[in-house]
Amino acid sequence: MMLTETLRQRRHKLAQIIDFPVVFWSGKPPSRNFPANHYPFRANSHFLYFAGLPIPNAAIQIDGGNLILFKDDDSPESALWQGETPKRRDLAAQMGADQHYSFSELSRFVKDAATLPIQDLGTYQQQCYECDRDLLPLRDRDLVLAQAIINLRLCHDDFAVNQIKEAAKVSISAHKAGITAAPHCRSEAQVRAVIEGEIIAHNMTCAYPSIVTTRGEILHNEDYSGELSPDDLILADVGAETPLGWASDITRTYPVKGRFSATQRDIYDVVLAAHDACIDKLHPGVEYSDIHLLGGTVLAEGLIDLGILRGKAEDLVDLDAHALFFPHGIGHLLGLDVHDLEDLGDLAGYAAGRTRRPRFGFQYLRLDRVLQPGMIVTIEPGFYQVPGILNNTEFREKYQDCVDWEGLEKFADVRGIRIEDDVLVTETGSEVLTPDLPSQATEIEALMG
Ligand SMILES: [Mn+2]
């Protein structure tokens, strides 16, 4: 479906939920030292959802399905540096706006409008000034708007699904390039360059800072300075984003030399079993927290078989013993953002009346809702040996009998393994959006030659 028609439908749906005007700002890129030398621009996601196009220094007002674009045309002088940029009139036509005005006209339209705070501080201050109120914490109409947006953005329309599939396709070829190149690379930085090079070559950007590391136990490691040793595993968590802002999110873990050691392979297969079991159970009507528990249970079963955990899987999961090795959640919402809608805190991830459970095994669970058709979620179980967790004296004492600490020592060459795919919940079950990237250990080894 065309972008313009999709945007019209989104506005129409919003108008069915709320009966007051709303304004969204796109934001502007912060400058590094002087205004023309700026960080890459990424439009605010709520703006993108309704405006469709990543236009800097712009705003839109929506009122009962009617759309107005506010933006200044660039000055003739700026063409010397930037060339001709699209005119407001043309942008307005592309998004199907009913009217379009210069940016200064916005003041007349924000009076009774609700809005949502955006990330860049400069624009946030401008929002508060124009609206004549603090936007945080969310309250009154802004909070009603947040709930309405969550209702819309939780379940994706066809246009969004297709965008995410496009992003996923490029991510898959990027990961394949990284897997194939790894045995010939000397550093994490070189592997990252191959993966991101593929994304850049498709005129896409990264949806989040890439993780390409041999220190997989550092969950969000953004350092790429490490040299590769043949016995290392590389954990690559990289996702492309389309020019219209839709994200993908994939993780693969593979051996530098192209062959898993026996111990690496053992743990890899346990993580993969958890990954496959969770994807298999993704259906509308299922509690995502049950998927999280299932992942932990399959992981615990595997670790018992390997002589790392001791006892019964269900009992160990009740005690959160598996979380010693899998301390994060099984996944999250995916959409315009990689942790979609998390600018609204847990409002989107947690159903009404639910809050994060204080349990060790649940504290980083980002999504606690009943799955509905149209939701896109990630499934990303992992196994990590985090020194800060495994050497923690309280944990050592509490889980003394749950872990075979000597048995664990055999697996010293496994620092971190994560396997992550993106899955659409459908009317009848689910559809993996990243199926063409191998996850079996033998397939990965074959790809590496
Ligand atoms: Mn993820």
Short mmCIF file of C-alpha atoms and ligand atoms in Angstrom, two decimals:
data_model
loop_
_atom_site.label_atom_id
_atom_site.label_comp_id
_atom_site.label_asym_id
_atom_site.label_seq_id
_atom_site.Cartn_x
_atom_site.Cartn_y
_atom_site.Cartn_z
CA MET A 1 0.00 0.00 0.00
CA MET A 2 1.15 3.53 -0.76
CA LEU A 3 2.64 5.61 2.04
CA THR A 4 0.07 8.39 1.65
CA GLU A 5 -2.87 6.02 2.03
CA THR A 6 -1.24 4.28 5.00
CA LEU A 7 -0.75 7.62 6.76
CA ARG A 8 -4.36 8.57 6.08
CA GLN A 9 -5.52 5.32 7.69
CA ARG A 10 -3.29 5.88 10.73
CA ARG A 11 -4.73 9.39 11.21
CA HIS A 12 -8.24 8.02 10.82
CA LYS A 13 -7.61 5.38 13.48
CA LEU A 14 -6.17 7.99 15.84
CA ALA A 15 -9.26 10.16 15.32
CA GLN A 16 -11.43 7.20 16.35
CA ILE A 17 -9.64 6.98 19.71
CA ILE A 18 -9.18 10.63 20.69
CA ASP A 19 -11.18 13.79 20.05
CA PHE A 20 -8.58 16.52 20.59
CA PRO A 21 -5.77 17.88 18.38
CA VAL A 22 -2.22 16.53 18.68
CA VAL A 23 1.15 17.92 17.64
CA PHE A 24 4.33 15.98 16.94
CA TRP A 25 7.78 17.50 16.48
CA SER A 26 10.38 15.77 14.29
CA GLY A 27 13.40 17.15 16.19
CA LYS A 28 16.74 18.30 14.93
CA PRO A 29 20.21 16.79 15.00
CA PRO A 30 22.39 18.08 17.84
CA SER A 31 25.49 19.83 16.60
CA ARG A 32 28.97 18.56 17.36
CA ASN A 33 30.62 21.98 17.52
CA PHE A 34 28.90 24.39 15.10
CA PRO A 35 25.36 24.07 13.73
CA ALA A 36 26.24 22.74 10.27
CA ASN A 37 28.46 20.01 11.73
CA HIS A 38 25.85 17.83 13.35
CA TYR A 39 25.22 14.26 14.47
CA PRO A 40 23.18 12.11 12.07
CA PHE A 41 19.51 13.11 12.09
CA ARG A 42 16.88 10.62 13.17
CA ALA A 43 13.31 11.91 13.24
CA ASN A 44 11.22 11.22 16.33
CA SER A 45 9.31 7.97 15.90
CA HIS A 46 5.83 9.31 16.74
CA PHE A 47 6.36 12.00 14.09
CA LEU A 48 7.56 9.34 11.64
CA TYR A 49 4.54 7.16 12.32
CA PHE A 50 2.11 9.88 11.21
CA ALA A 51 4.28 11.98 8.86
CA GLY A 52 6.02 9.04 7.18
CA LEU A 53 9.04 11.06 6.12
CA PRO A 54 12.20 11.90 8.13
CA ILE A 55 12.04 15.72 7.86
CA PRO A 56 14.26 17.69 10.28
CA ASN A 57 12.98 20.85 12.01
CA ALA A 58 9.37 20.09 11.24
CA ALA A 59 6.13 19.49 13.10
CA ILE A 60 2.69 18.18 12.26
CA GLN A 61 -0.72 18.81 13.74
CA ILE A 62 -3.44 16.18 13.48
CA ASP A 63 -7.02 17.06 14.31
CA GLY A 64 -9.86 14.71 13.49
CA GLY A 65 -7.91 13.10 10.65
CA ASN A 66 -6.85 16.49 9.24
CA LEU A 67 -3.07 16.89 8.81
CA ILE A 68 -1.03 20.11 8.77
CA LEU A 69 2.72 20.25 8.12
CA PHE A 70 4.86 23.02 9.64
CA LYS A 71 8.26 23.53 8.10
CA ASP A 72 10.40 26.32 6.71
CA ASP A 73 11.76 25.94 3.21
CA ASP A 74 15.55 26.14 3.22
CA SER A 75 17.01 29.50 2.25
CA PRO A 76 18.47 29.96 -1.24
CA GLU A 77 21.90 30.43 0.39
CA SER A 78 21.78 26.98 1.95
CA ALA A 79 21.63 25.44 -1.53
CA LEU A 80 25.31 26.33 -1.88
CA TRP A 81 26.09 23.77 0.83
CA GLN A 82 23.19 21.32 0.66
CA GLY A 83 21.91 21.56 -2.88
CA GLU A 84 18.20 21.94 -3.49
CA THR A 85 16.17 20.36 -0.69
CA PRO A 86 12.53 19.26 -1.05
CA LYS A 87 9.99 22.08 -0.80
CA ARG A 88 7.39 22.04 1.96
CA ARG A 89 4.64 21.98 -0.66
CA ASP A 90 6.00 18.73 -2.13
CA LEU A 91 6.58 17.11 1.26
CA ALA A 92 3.02 18.02 2.26
CA ALA A 93 1.71 16.38 -0.92
CA GLN A 94 3.74 13.22 -0.28
CA MET A 95 2.30 12.77 3.22
CA GLY A 96 -1.19 13.81 2.16
CA ALA A 97 -1.28 16.93 4.35
CA ASP A 98 -4.36 19.13 4.06
CA GLN A 99 -2.46 22.35 4.74
CA HIS A 100 1.14 23.45 5.19
CA TYR A 101 2.61 26.49 6.93
CA SER A 102 5.95 27.94 7.94
CA PHE A 103 7.28 26.70 11.27
CA SER A 104 6.51 29.90 13.18
CA GLU A 105 2.78 29.35 12.50
CA LEU A 106 2.89 26.28 14.77
CA SER A 107 2.38 28.47 17.88
CA ARG A 108 -1.22 29.10 16.81
CA PHE A 109 -1.95 25.36 16.71
CA VAL A 110 -0.41 23.99 19.92
CA LYS A 111 -2.78 25.66 22.41
CA ASP A 112 -5.17 22.80 23.11
CA ALA A 113 -3.07 20.10 21.51
CA ALA A 114 -1.63 17.06 23.27
CA THR A 115 1.92 15.99 22.46
CA LEU A 116 4.64 13.56 23.49
CA PRO A 117 8.12 14.63 24.61
CA ILE A 118 10.91 13.96 22.16
CA GLN A 119 14.50 12.95 22.83
CA ASP A 120 16.65 15.86 21.69
CA LEU A 121 16.88 18.38 24.48
CA GLY A 122 16.78 21.48 22.28
CA THR A 123 13.47 20.46 20.74
CA TYR A 124 12.12 19.24 24.07
CA GLN A 125 12.67 22.69 25.58
CA GLN A 126 10.97 24.24 22.56
CA GLN A 127 8.03 21.85 23.01
CA CYS A 128 7.63 22.81 26.67
CA TYR A 129 7.87 26.50 25.77
CA GLU A 130 5.31 26.29 22.96
CA CYS A 131 2.91 24.17 25.02
CA ASP A 132 3.53 26.29 28.12
CA ARG A 133 3.87 23.25 30.39
CA ASP A 134 6.34 20.57 31.46
CA LEU A 135 5.73 17.45 29.40
CA LEU A 136 7.31 15.07 31.88
CA PRO A 137 6.02 13.17 33.67
CA LEU A 138 3.22 12.45 31.17
CA ARG A 139 -0.21 13.50 32.41
CA ASP A 140 -3.72 14.50 31.38
CA ARG A 141 -4.25 14.61 27.61
CA ASP A 142 -0.63 13.77 26.88
CA LEU A 143 -1.06 10.53 28.81
CA VAL A 144 -4.30 9.76 26.95
CA LEU A 145 -2.43 10.40 23.69
CA ALA A 146 0.39 8.06 24.77
CA GLN A 147 -2.14 5.28 25.39
CA ALA A 148 -3.79 5.91 22.02
CA ILE A 149 -0.44 5.78 20.21
CA ILE A 150 0.47 2.57 22.00
CA ASN A 151 -2.83 1.06 20.85
CA LEU A 152 -1.94 1.94 17.26
CA ARG A 153 1.76 1.14 17.23
CA LEU A 154 1.64 -2.16 19.19
CA CYS A 155 0.14 -3.93 16.17
CA HIS A 156 1.67 -3.13 12.80
CA ASP A 157 -0.12 -2.36 9.53
CA ASP A 158 1.01 -3.92 6.23
CA PHE A 159 3.20 -0.96 5.33
CA ALA A 160 5.13 -1.27 8.61
CA VAL A 161 5.49 -5.05 8.28
CA ASN A 162 6.87 -4.63 4.77
CA GLN A 163 9.31 -1.97 5.93
CA ILE A 164 10.55 -4.22 8.75
CA LYS A 165 10.88 -7.09 6.28
CA GLU A 166 13.01 -4.83 4.06
CA ALA A 167 15.21 -3.94 7.01
CA ALA A 168 15.44 -7.61 8.01
CA LYS A 169 16.47 -8.62 4.50
CA VAL A 170 19.41 -6.22 4.54
CA SER A 171 20.34 -7.29 8.09
CA ILE A 172 20.42 -10.90 6.94
CA SER A 173 22.82 -10.18 4.08
CA ALA A 174 24.92 -8.04 6.45
CA HIS A 175 25.17 -10.87 9.01
CA LYS A 176 25.97 -13.39 6.28
CA ALA A 177 28.78 -11.11 5.07
CA GLY A 178 30.14 -10.87 8.62
CA ILE A 179 29.97 -14.62 9.21
CA THR A 180 31.72 -15.35 5.90
CA ALA A 181 34.42 -12.72 6.48
CA ALA A 182 35.17 -13.46 10.14
CA PRO A 183 37.86 -16.14 9.62
CA HIS A 184 39.79 -13.64 7.48
CA CYS A 185 39.47 -10.72 9.92
CA ARG A 186 42.00 -9.77 12.56
CA SER A 187 39.82 -7.56 14.76
CA GLU A 188 36.29 -6.91 15.97
CA ALA A 189 36.46 -3.62 14.08
CA GLN A 190 37.07 -5.42 10.77
CA VAL A 191 34.07 -7.71 11.27
CA ARG A 192 31.94 -4.71 12.20
CA ALA A 193 33.11 -2.89 9.06
CA VAL A 194 32.02 -5.81 6.86
CA ILE A 195 28.59 -6.05 8.51
CA GLU A 196 27.84 -2.34 8.61
CA GLY A 197 29.35 -1.89 5.12
CA GLU A 198 26.59 -4.09 3.74
CA ILE A 199 23.94 -2.01 5.54
CA ILE A 200 25.46 1.27 4.31
CA ALA A 201 25.70 -0.10 0.77
CA HIS A 202 21.92 -0.61 0.81
CA ASN A 203 21.47 3.03 1.83
CA MET A 204 20.25 2.00 5.25
CA THR A 205 21.55 2.91 8.70
CA CYS A 206 21.95 0.90 11.88
CA ALA A 207 18.86 0.85 14.08
CA TYR A 208 21.11 0.92 17.19
CA PRO A 209 24.82 0.87 17.96
CA SER A 210 26.15 -2.46 16.70
CA ILE A 211 27.51 -5.04 19.12
CA VAL A 212 30.37 -6.95 17.48
CA THR A 213 32.49 -8.45 20.19
CA THR A 214 34.43 -11.44 21.51
CA ARG A 215 33.35 -10.32 24.99
CA GLY A 216 29.76 -11.45 24.57
CA GLU A 217 29.19 -11.39 28.32
CA ILE A 218 29.10 -7.57 28.12
CA LEU A 219 25.48 -7.39 27.02
CA HIS A 220 25.61 -4.05 25.16
CA ASN A 221 29.33 -3.80 24.42
CA GLU A 222 30.00 -0.92 22.03
CA ASP A 223 33.79 -1.26 21.95
CA TYR A 224 35.37 -2.75 18.85
CA SER A 225 39.05 -2.47 19.73
CA GLY A 226 39.61 -6.17 20.43
CA GLU A 227 41.87 -8.42 18.33
CA LEU A 228 40.45 -11.81 17.33
CA SER A 229 41.93 -15.10 18.53
CA PRO A 230 41.09 -18.33 16.68
CA ASP A 231 39.33 -19.82 19.72
CA ASP A 232 37.09 -16.79 20.32
CA LEU A 233 33.39 -16.59 19.62
CA ILE A 234 32.12 -13.43 17.93
CA LEU A 235 28.75 -12.16 19.10
CA ALA A 236 27.23 -9.82 16.51
CA ASP A 237 23.99 -8.01 17.39
CA VAL A 238 23.34 -5.71 14.43
CA GLY A 239 20.17 -4.46 12.77
CA ALA A 240 19.47 -2.32 9.72
CA GLU A 241 16.93 0.50 9.66
CA THR A 242 15.12 1.58 6.49
CA PRO A 243 15.32 5.20 5.29
CA LEU A 244 11.76 5.65 6.61
CA GLY A 245 12.92 4.58 10.07
CA TRP A 246 11.75 0.97 10.51
CA ALA A 247 14.07 -1.32 12.48
CA SER A 248 15.30 -4.89 12.52
CA ASP A 249 17.32 -6.61 15.23
CA ILE A 250 19.35 -9.79 14.72
CA THR A 251 22.05 -11.54 16.75
CA ARG A 252 24.30 -14.40 15.73
CA THR A 253 27.27 -15.93 17.54
CA TYR A 254 30.00 -17.76 15.63
CA PRO A 255 33.54 -19.07 16.06
CA VAL A 256 36.40 -16.96 14.67
CA LYS A 257 38.10 -19.97 13.13
CA GLY A 258 34.92 -21.29 11.54
CA ARG A 259 34.50 -24.34 13.81
CA PHE A 260 32.86 -24.37 17.24
CA SER A 261 34.86 -26.16 19.97
CA ALA A 262 32.97 -29.05 21.61
CA THR A 263 32.12 -26.93 24.65
CA GLN A 264 31.07 -23.93 22.56
CA ARG A 265 28.89 -26.17 20.43
CA ASP A 266 27.26 -27.74 23.51
CA ILE A 267 26.18 -24.41 24.91
CA TYR A 268 25.27 -23.03 21.49
CA ASP A 269 22.86 -25.92 20.98
CA VAL A 270 21.25 -25.28 24.36
CA VAL A 271 20.66 -21.59 23.52
CA LEU A 272 19.34 -22.58 20.11
CA ALA A 273 16.94 -25.08 21.68
CA ALA A 274 15.55 -22.29 23.87
CA HIS A 275 15.32 -19.97 20.84
CA ASP A 276 13.47 -22.56 18.74
CA ALA A 277 11.12 -23.59 21.55
CA CYS A 278 10.12 -19.97 22.20
CA ILE A 279 9.48 -19.19 18.53
CA ASP A 280 7.45 -22.38 18.23
CA LYS A 281 5.09 -21.19 20.99
CA LEU A 282 4.50 -17.65 19.66
CA HIS A 283 0.77 -17.37 19.02
CA PRO A 284 -1.89 -14.73 19.53
CA GLY A 285 -3.29 -15.04 23.04
CA VAL A 286 -0.05 -16.25 24.59
CA GLU A 287 1.50 -14.36 27.52
CA TYR A 288 4.93 -13.13 26.49
CA SER A 289 6.13 -13.68 30.06
CA ASP A 290 5.30 -17.39 29.59
CA ILE A 291 7.59 -17.37 26.54
CA HIS A 292 10.26 -15.82 28.76
CA LEU A 293 9.77 -18.58 31.33
CA LEU A 294 9.80 -21.26 28.63
CA GLY A 295 13.14 -19.93 27.36
CA GLY A 296 14.55 -20.09 30.88
CA THR A 297 13.22 -23.61 31.41
CA VAL A 298 14.66 -25.03 28.17
CA LEU A 299 17.95 -23.31 28.96
CA ALA A 300 17.96 -24.80 32.47
CA GLU A 301 17.22 -28.28 31.11
CA GLY A 302 20.15 -28.01 28.73
CA LEU A 303 22.50 -26.73 31.40
CA ILE A 304 21.50 -29.61 33.69
CA ASP A 305 22.36 -32.07 30.91
CA LEU A 306 25.75 -30.38 30.49
CA GLY A 307 26.50 -30.66 34.22
CA ILE A 308 26.39 -26.90 34.83
CA LEU A 309 23.14 -26.71 36.79
CA ARG A 310 21.92 -29.27 39.33
CA GLY A 311 18.32 -30.19 40.13
CA LYS A 312 15.02 -30.02 38.27
CA ALA A 313 14.58 -27.37 35.58
CA GLU A 314 11.24 -26.08 36.95
CA ASP A 315 12.65 -25.77 40.47
CA LEU A 316 15.76 -23.98 39.21
CA VAL A 317 13.63 -21.53 37.23
CA ASP A 318 11.44 -20.92 40.29
CA LEU A 319 14.63 -19.96 42.12
CA ASP A 320 15.86 -17.90 39.12
CA ALA A 321 19.06 -19.98 39.07
CA HIS A 322 19.01 -19.97 35.24
CA ALA A 323 19.20 -16.16 35.36
CA LEU A 324 22.79 -16.48 36.61
CA PHE A 325 23.56 -17.27 32.95
CA PHE A 326 20.58 -15.57 31.27
CA PRO A 327 20.05 -12.35 33.19
CA HIS A 328 17.99 -10.43 30.58
CA GLY A 329 14.54 -10.75 29.05
CA ILE A 330 13.65 -13.09 26.19
CA GLY A 331 13.00 -10.11 23.88
CA HIS A 332 11.05 -6.93 23.21
CA LEU A 333 8.75 -5.08 20.83
CA LEU A 334 10.19 -4.12 17.45
CA GLY A 335 8.95 -1.35 15.18
CA LEU A 336 10.11 2.16 14.41
CA ASP A 337 12.53 1.70 17.28
CA VAL A 338 14.55 -1.32 18.24
CA HIS A 339 13.02 -1.38 21.71
CA ASP A 340 9.83 -0.01 20.29
CA LEU A 341 7.90 2.59 22.29
CA GLU A 342 10.35 2.53 25.18
CA ASP A 343 10.46 6.32 25.06
CA LEU A 344 7.18 5.89 26.97
CA GLY A 345 8.88 3.80 29.66
CA ASP A 346 6.99 0.59 30.45
CA LEU A 347 3.60 2.00 29.34
CA ALA A 348 3.82 0.05 26.08
CA GLY A 349 5.78 -3.01 27.21
CA TYR A 350 3.63 -3.70 30.27
CA ALA A 351 -0.13 -4.21 30.09
CA ALA A 352 -2.27 -1.96 32.28
CA GLY A 353 -1.90 -2.82 35.95
CA ARG A 354 1.37 -4.68 35.45
CA THR A 355 4.80 -3.55 36.58
CA ARG A 356 8.23 -5.12 36.51
CA ARG A 357 8.51 -8.02 38.90
CA PRO A 358 11.32 -7.67 41.41
CA ARG A 359 12.50 -11.26 40.75
CA PHE A 360 16.12 -11.62 39.54
CA GLY A 361 14.87 -13.59 36.54
CA PHE A 362 12.29 -10.98 35.53
CA GLN A 363 13.88 -7.61 36.24
CA TYR A 364 14.98 -6.97 32.64
CA LEU A 365 11.87 -8.37 30.95
CA ARG A 366 10.81 -5.55 28.61
CA LEU A 367 7.49 -6.96 27.46
CA ASP A 368 4.71 -8.38 29.61
CA ARG A 369 1.56 -8.51 27.49
CA VAL A 370 -0.73 -10.99 25.82
CA LEU A 371 0.48 -11.35 22.22
CA GLN A 372 -1.85 -10.03 19.51
CA PRO A 373 -1.78 -10.39 15.72
CA GLY A 374 0.37 -7.66 14.20
CA MET A 375 2.86 -7.44 17.05
CA ILE A 376 6.50 -7.93 16.09
CA VAL A 377 8.74 -9.21 18.85
CA THR A 378 12.29 -10.45 19.13
CA ILE A 379 13.24 -13.80 20.59
CA GLU A 380 16.78 -13.68 21.93
CA PRO A 381 17.81 -16.15 24.60
CA GLY A 382 21.45 -16.20 25.64
CA PHE A 383 24.08 -17.74 27.86
CA TYR A 384 26.73 -15.54 29.46
CA GLN A 385 29.46 -15.88 32.03
CA VAL A 386 29.29 -12.47 33.63
CA PRO A 387 32.01 -12.13 36.31
CA GLY A 388 29.94 -9.58 38.22
CA ILE A 389 27.15 -12.15 38.58
CA LEU A 390 29.07 -15.42 38.93
CA ASN A 391 31.57 -13.99 41.45
CA ASN A 392 28.91 -12.17 43.45
CA THR A 393 29.19 -13.57 46.99
CA GLU A 394 25.45 -13.33 47.67
CA PHE A 395 24.63 -15.30 44.50
CA ARG A 396 27.44 -17.79 45.23
CA GLU A 397 25.84 -18.48 48.58
CA LYS A 398 22.21 -18.51 47.42
CA TYR A 399 22.89 -20.75 44.41
CA GLN A 400 25.68 -22.85 45.99
CA ASP A 401 23.81 -26.12 45.44
CA CYS A 402 22.18 -25.16 42.12
CA VAL A 403 25.42 -24.83 40.17
CA ASP A 404 28.17 -27.37 39.62
CA TRP A 405 30.93 -24.77 39.79
CA GLU A 406 33.59 -27.32 38.81
CA GLY A 407 31.50 -28.53 35.90
CA LEU A 408 31.14 -24.93 34.76
CA GLU A 409 34.92 -24.48 34.57
CA LYS A 410 35.07 -26.77 31.52
CA PHE A 411 33.12 -24.16 29.56
CA ALA A 412 35.62 -21.35 30.06
CA ASP A 413 35.82 -20.74 26.29
CA VAL A 414 32.20 -19.55 26.22
CA ARG A 415 31.91 -15.95 27.34
CA GLY A 416 28.60 -15.06 25.71
CA ILE A 417 26.21 -16.59 23.18
CA ARG A 418 22.98 -15.00 21.99
CA ILE A 419 20.74 -15.99 19.07
CA GLU A 420 18.08 -13.47 18.08
CA ASP A 421 15.39 -13.35 15.42
CA ASP A 422 12.39 -11.10 14.67
CA VAL A 423 8.92 -12.64 14.66
CA LEU A 424 5.53 -11.33 13.55
CA VAL A 425 2.51 -12.59 15.47
CA THR A 426 -0.16 -13.51 12.91
CA GLU A 427 -3.87 -14.39 13.18
CA THR A 428 -3.06 -18.10 13.33
CA GLY A 429 0.46 -18.27 14.77
CA SER A 430 3.63 -16.47 13.85
CA GLU A 431 6.00 -15.72 11.00
CA VAL A 432 9.76 -15.44 11.43
CA LEU A 433 10.85 -12.32 9.52
CA THR A 434 14.49 -13.37 9.51
CA PRO A 435 14.28 -16.97 8.27
CA ASP A 436 17.03 -16.86 5.66
CA LEU A 437 19.85 -16.42 8.14
CA PRO A 438 21.09 -19.81 9.39
CA SER A 439 20.96 -20.44 13.11
CA GLN A 440 22.02 -24.13 13.25
CA ALA A 441 25.68 -24.54 14.25
CA THR A 442 26.38 -26.81 11.28
CA GLU A 443 24.80 -24.30 8.87
CA ILE A 444 26.92 -21.50 10.32
CA GLU A 445 30.08 -23.61 10.01
CA ALA A 446 29.16 -24.42 6.40
CA LEU A 447 28.70 -20.73 5.65
CA MET A 448 32.15 -20.06 7.09
CA GLY A 449 33.69 -22.65 4.76
MN MN B 1 17.08 -7.25 20.59
#
